[in-house]
Amino acid sequence: MVFFIFMDATIIAFKDYLQKEKNYSIHTLMAYEADLLNFKVFNCMNFEQDSIDLVNYSQIRSWIVSLVEEGLSVITVNRKTASLKAFYRFLLKTKQIEVSPMLKHKSLKVPKTLQIPFSEKEMNAVLEGMEVGTGFEGIRDYTIVELFYATGMRRAELIQLKCVDVDLLNNTLKVLGKRNKERLVPILPAVKESLERYKQERMCLGEVVEGDYFFLTKKGEKLNNSLVYRLINSYFSQASEKVKKSPHVLRHTFATHLLNNGADLNSVKELLGHSSLASTQVYTHSSLSELQKVYQKSHPRNKEQF
C-alpha cells in the first residue's frame, strides 16, 4: 500500500511560528518537520489516521516503541518526541486542542556516557604535527583546529562564521549560536596570528563562490559538516587512540582544560554560549577528576598509613 503524505496546515503554521516567533534555524525547522512527518506516516500506516492533531497517547507510545525497535538511540528518540511535545504545545497555545496528548510523557532515560576530552599532550602533538601547515588547505586546517581548541565553538558556528564576524582589530569573534543567539569570543594572540595568515592565503584564492563565509574550500565554497568532521578526525587519529575524535570533543576539551586551569564555571558558560549553568556542568567531570587527584595527593589524611 502506498501513502501520499501531504503537509498539514497545522505543521506549516507550526514551522512558521518557530521561524518567526522563536527564531529557530533552518536546520532545526527541517528536523522538526521530518519528525512530525515521520509520526504522520506511522499513524497513516498503523491507525489509518491522516491527521496528527487529535491523536491519543497510546498511538504516540506505539510510535516510540517502533522507533526503539528500529534501533534508534535513546537521544534520537527523545529528540523526536520533543518535536511532538513542542507541536502540541503550539496547538494548545493557538487553542486548537484543549489537552496535549504528551502531557504525562516522560523522556526515555539516557544512559550516561563519559565524554573523554583530548589531553594537553594530545593537543600539542596535533598542533605541532601540523606545523602550521603549508598552502591554503594546510594553513586553513591548522587555523580551524586551533580555533576550535581556543574558543570551544560548535562545528555549525565555525562553518557559519562570516568575514565580518572576524574582528582582528579588536581581537574578537562574533559567533552566531543556537537559536540565533550572538556572543563575542576573545581571540588569543597566537590564534590571531593564525587567522591573519589564513586571511592572506584566502585572498590568493581564484574564484570565490561564497565569499561572505570566512572558512572556504580551495574551490571558494562554504565548508560543510562532513568535511569539518573528517578534517578533525583525520588529524587527531594520528595523535590519539580515543574512540571519538570530533569537533564536539574539541569543544569538550576547551571547556575541560579551562576548568582544570582555574576558570570559573560561569565564565566557561558564557564562552560556550550556554543559556544555563546546567548545560555547562556536563563538562565538569574531568575538572572534578583533576581536583580529586590534587586532593588525594595533598590531604594529610591520605598520607597516613592504616
PDB file of N, CA and C in Angstrom, residues 76-114:
ATOM      1  N   THR A  76      18.094  10.087  20.107  1.00  0.00           N
ATOM      2  CA  THR A  76      17.339  10.376  18.885  1.00  0.00           C
ATOM      3  C   THR A  76      15.839  10.262  19.128  1.00  0.00           C
ATOM      4  N   VAL A  77      15.431   9.226  19.853  1.00  0.00           N
ATOM      5  CA  VAL A  77      14.013   9.038  20.161  1.00  0.00           C
ATOM      6  C   VAL A  77      13.502  10.217  20.991  1.00  0.00           C
ATOM      7  N   ASN A  78      14.282  10.642  21.976  1.00  0.00           N
ATOM      8  CA  ASN A  78      13.879  11.777  22.815  1.00  0.00           C
ATOM      9  C   ASN A  78      13.776  13.064  22.009  1.00  0.00           C
ATOM     10  N   ARG A  79      14.664  13.209  21.032  1.00  0.00           N
ATOM     11  CA  ARG A  79      14.606  14.411  20.189  1.00  0.00           C
ATOM     12  C   ARG A  79      13.327  14.411  19.357  1.00  0.00           C
ATOM     13  N   LYS A  80      12.970  13.248  18.826  1.00  0.00           N
ATOM     14  CA  LYS A  80      11.761  13.144  18.014  1.00  0.00           C
ATOM     15  C   LYS A  80      10.505  13.402  18.850  1.00  0.00           C
ATOM     16  N   THR A  81      10.469  12.856  20.055  1.00  0.00           N
ATOM     17  CA  THR A  81       9.297  13.083  20.916  1.00  0.00           C
ATOM     18  C   THR A  81       9.255  14.537  21.402  1.00  0.00           C
ATOM     19  N   ALA A  82      10.427  15.171  21.527  1.00  0.00           N
ATOM     20  CA  ALA A  82      10.460  16.596  21.895  1.00  0.00           C
ATOM     21  C   ALA A  82       9.825  17.441  20.793  1.00  0.00           C
ATOM     22  N   SER A  83       9.996  17.022  19.538  1.00  0.00           N
ATOM     23  CA  SER A  83       9.351  17.722  18.424  1.00  0.00           C
ATOM     24  C   SER A  83       7.833  17.640  18.542  1.00  0.00           C
ATOM     25  N   LEU A  84       7.350  16.446  18.891  1.00  0.00           N
ATOM     26  CA  LEU A  84       5.910  16.268  19.088  1.00  0.00           C
ATOM     27  C   LEU A  84       5.394  17.133  20.236  1.00  0.00           C
ATOM     28  N   LYS A  85       6.160  17.130  21.319  1.00  0.00           N
ATOM     29  CA  LYS A  85       5.762  17.895  22.508  1.00  0.00           C
ATOM     30  C   LYS A  85       5.638  19.378  22.162  1.00  0.00           C
ATOM     31  N   ALA A  86       6.600  19.894  21.421  1.00  0.00           N
ATOM     32  CA  ALA A  86       6.577  21.305  21.022  1.00  0.00           C
ATOM     33  C   ALA A  86       5.394  21.586  20.099  1.00  0.00           C
ATOM     34  N   PHE A  87       5.094  20.634  19.224  1.00  0.00           N
ATOM     35  CA  PHE A  87       3.975  20.790  18.289  1.00  0.00           C
ATOM     36  C   PHE A  87       2.653  20.898  19.038  1.00  0.00           C
ATOM     37  N   TYR A  88       2.457  20.022  20.022  1.00  0.00           N
ATOM     38  CA  TYR A  88       1.201  20.046  20.777  1.00  0.00           C
ATOM     39  C   TYR A  88       1.123  21.250  21.723  1.00  0.00           C
ATOM     40  N   ARG A  89       2.269  21.744  22.171  1.00  0.00           N
ATOM     41  CA  ARG A  89       2.273  22.995  22.945  1.00  0.00           C
ATOM     42  C   ARG A  89       1.780  24.145  22.074  1.00  0.00           C
ATOM     43  N   PHE A  90       2.207  24.121  20.819  1.00  0.00           N
ATOM     44  CA  PHE A  90       1.768  25.146  19.862  1.00  0.00           C
ATOM     45  C   PHE A  90       0.255  25.058  19.642  1.00  0.00           C
ATOM     46  N   LEU A  91      -0.272  23.824  19.503  1.00  0.00           N
ATOM     47  CA  LEU A  91      -1.710  23.653  19.302  1.00  0.00           C
ATOM     48  C   LEU A  91      -2.500  24.121  20.528  1.00  0.00           C
ATOM     49  N   LEU A  92      -1.923  23.915  21.715  1.00  0.00           N
ATOM     50  CA  LEU A  92      -2.549  24.423  22.940  1.00  0.00           C
ATOM     51  C   LEU A  92      -2.547  25.946  22.949  1.00  0.00           C
ATOM     52  N   LYS A  93      -1.405  26.504  22.587  1.00  0.00           N
ATOM     53  CA  LYS A  93      -1.233  27.969  22.596  1.00  0.00           C
ATOM     54  C   LYS A  93      -2.218  28.642  21.637  1.00  0.00           C
ATOM     55  N   THR A  94      -2.450  27.990  20.510  1.00  0.00           N
ATOM     56  CA  THR A  94      -3.355  28.554  19.498  1.00  0.00           C
ATOM     57  C   THR A  94      -4.788  28.052  19.673  1.00  0.00           C
ATOM     58  N   LYS A  95      -5.030  27.367  20.805  1.00  0.00           N
ATOM     59  CA  LYS A  95      -6.375  26.895  21.186  1.00  0.00           C
ATOM     60  C   LYS A  95      -6.987  25.935  20.170  1.00  0.00           C
ATOM     61  N   GLN A  96      -6.143  25.133  19.522  1.00  0.00           N
ATOM     62  CA  GLN A  96      -6.647  24.124  18.579  1.00  0.00           C
ATOM     63  C   GLN A  96      -6.931  22.802  19.281  1.00  0.00           C
ATOM     64  N   ILE A  97      -6.332  22.615  20.462  1.00  0.00           N
ATOM     65  CA  ILE A  97      -6.638  21.463  21.306  1.00  0.00           C
ATOM     66  C   ILE A  97      -6.751  21.964  22.747  1.00  0.00           C
ATOM     67  N   GLU A  98      -7.390  21.176  23.582  1.00  0.00           N
ATOM     68  CA  GLU A  98      -7.562  21.578  24.980  1.00  0.00           C
ATOM     69  C   GLU A  98      -6.569  20.883  25.908  1.00  0.00           C
ATOM     70  N   VAL A  99      -6.147  19.671  25.531  1.00  0.00           N
ATOM     71  CA  VAL A  99      -5.191  18.911  26.343  1.00  0.00           C
ATOM     72  C   VAL A  99      -4.165  18.274  25.419  1.00  0.00           C
ATOM     73  N   SER A 100      -2.897  18.391  25.767  1.00  0.00           N
ATOM     74  CA  SER A 100      -1.842  17.775  24.954  1.00  0.00           C
ATOM     75  C   SER A 100      -1.767  16.279  25.237  1.00  0.00           C
ATOM     76  N   PRO A 101      -1.712  15.443  24.192  1.00  0.00           N
ATOM     77  CA  PRO A 101      -1.552  14.004  24.412  1.00  0.00           C
ATOM     78  C   PRO A 101      -0.180  13.654  24.996  1.00  0.00           C
ATOM     79  N   MET A 102       0.731  14.637  24.990  1.00  0.00           N
ATOM     80  CA  MET A 102       2.078  14.429  25.545  1.00  0.00           C
ATOM     81  C   MET A 102       2.185  14.918  26.986  1.00  0.00           C
ATOM     82  N   LEU A 103       1.047  15.263  27.585  1.00  0.00           N
ATOM     83  CA  LEU A 103       1.039  15.889  28.908  1.00  0.00           C
ATOM     84  C   LEU A 103       1.814  15.092  29.953  1.00  0.00           C
ATOM     85  N   LYS A 104       1.608  13.773  29.985  1.00  0.00           N
ATOM     86  CA  LYS A 104       2.241  12.951  31.016  1.00  0.00           C
ATOM     87  C   LYS A 104       3.440  12.156  30.500  1.00  0.00           C
ATOM     88  N   HIS A 105       3.884  12.500  29.290  1.00  0.00           N
ATOM     89  CA  HIS A 105       5.022  11.776  28.723  1.00  0.00           C
ATOM     90  C   HIS A 105       6.325  12.115  29.447  1.00  0.00           C
ATOM     91  N   LYS A 106       7.118  11.107  29.703  1.00  0.00           N
ATOM     92  CA  LYS A 106       8.448  11.291  30.284  1.00  0.00           C
ATOM     93  C   LYS A 106       9.492  10.784  29.298  1.00  0.00           C
ATOM     94  N   SER A 107      10.532  11.564  29.117  1.00  0.00           N
ATOM     95  CA  SER A 107      11.593  11.176  28.185  1.00  0.00           C
ATOM     96  C   SER A 107      12.235   9.868  28.623  1.00  0.00           C
ATOM     97  N   LEU A 108      12.708   9.105  27.646  1.00  0.00           N
ATOM     98  CA  LEU A 108      13.415   7.872  27.955  1.00  0.00           C
ATOM     99  C   LEU A 108      14.710   8.203  28.690  1.00  0.00           C
ATOM    100  N   LYS A 109      15.081   7.367  29.612  1.00  0.00           N
ATOM    101  CA  LYS A 109      16.287   7.605  30.392  1.00  0.00           C
ATOM    102  C   LYS A 109      17.519   7.415  29.517  1.00  0.00           C
ATOM    103  N   VAL A 110      18.353   8.423  29.479  1.00  0.00           N
ATOM    104  CA  VAL A 110      19.564   8.379  28.647  1.00  0.00           C
ATOM    105  C   VAL A 110      20.705   7.774  29.453  1.00  0.00           C
ATOM    106  N   PRO A 111      21.308   6.691  28.941  1.00  0.00           N
ATOM    107  CA  PRO A 111      22.450   6.118  29.654  1.00  0.00           C
ATOM    108  C   PRO A 111      23.610   7.102  29.678  1.00  0.00           C
ATOM    109  N   LYS A 112      24.250   7.226  30.826  1.00  0.00           N
ATOM    110  CA  LYS A 112      25.345   8.178  30.958  1.00  0.00           C
ATOM    111  C   LYS A 112      26.572   7.703  30.186  1.00  0.00           C
ATOM    112  N   THR A 113      27.073   8.576  29.346  1.00  0.00           N
ATOM    113  CA  THR A 113      28.292   8.262  28.607  1.00  0.00           C
ATOM    114  C   THR A 113      29.357   9.290  28.975  1.00  0.00           C
ATOM    115  N   LEU A 114      30.547   8.811  29.169  1.00  0.00           N
ATOM    116  CA  LEU A 114      31.638   9.686  29.578  1.00  0.00           C
ATOM    117  C   LEU A 114      32.318  10.275  28.354  1.00  0.00           C
TER     118      LEU A 114
END
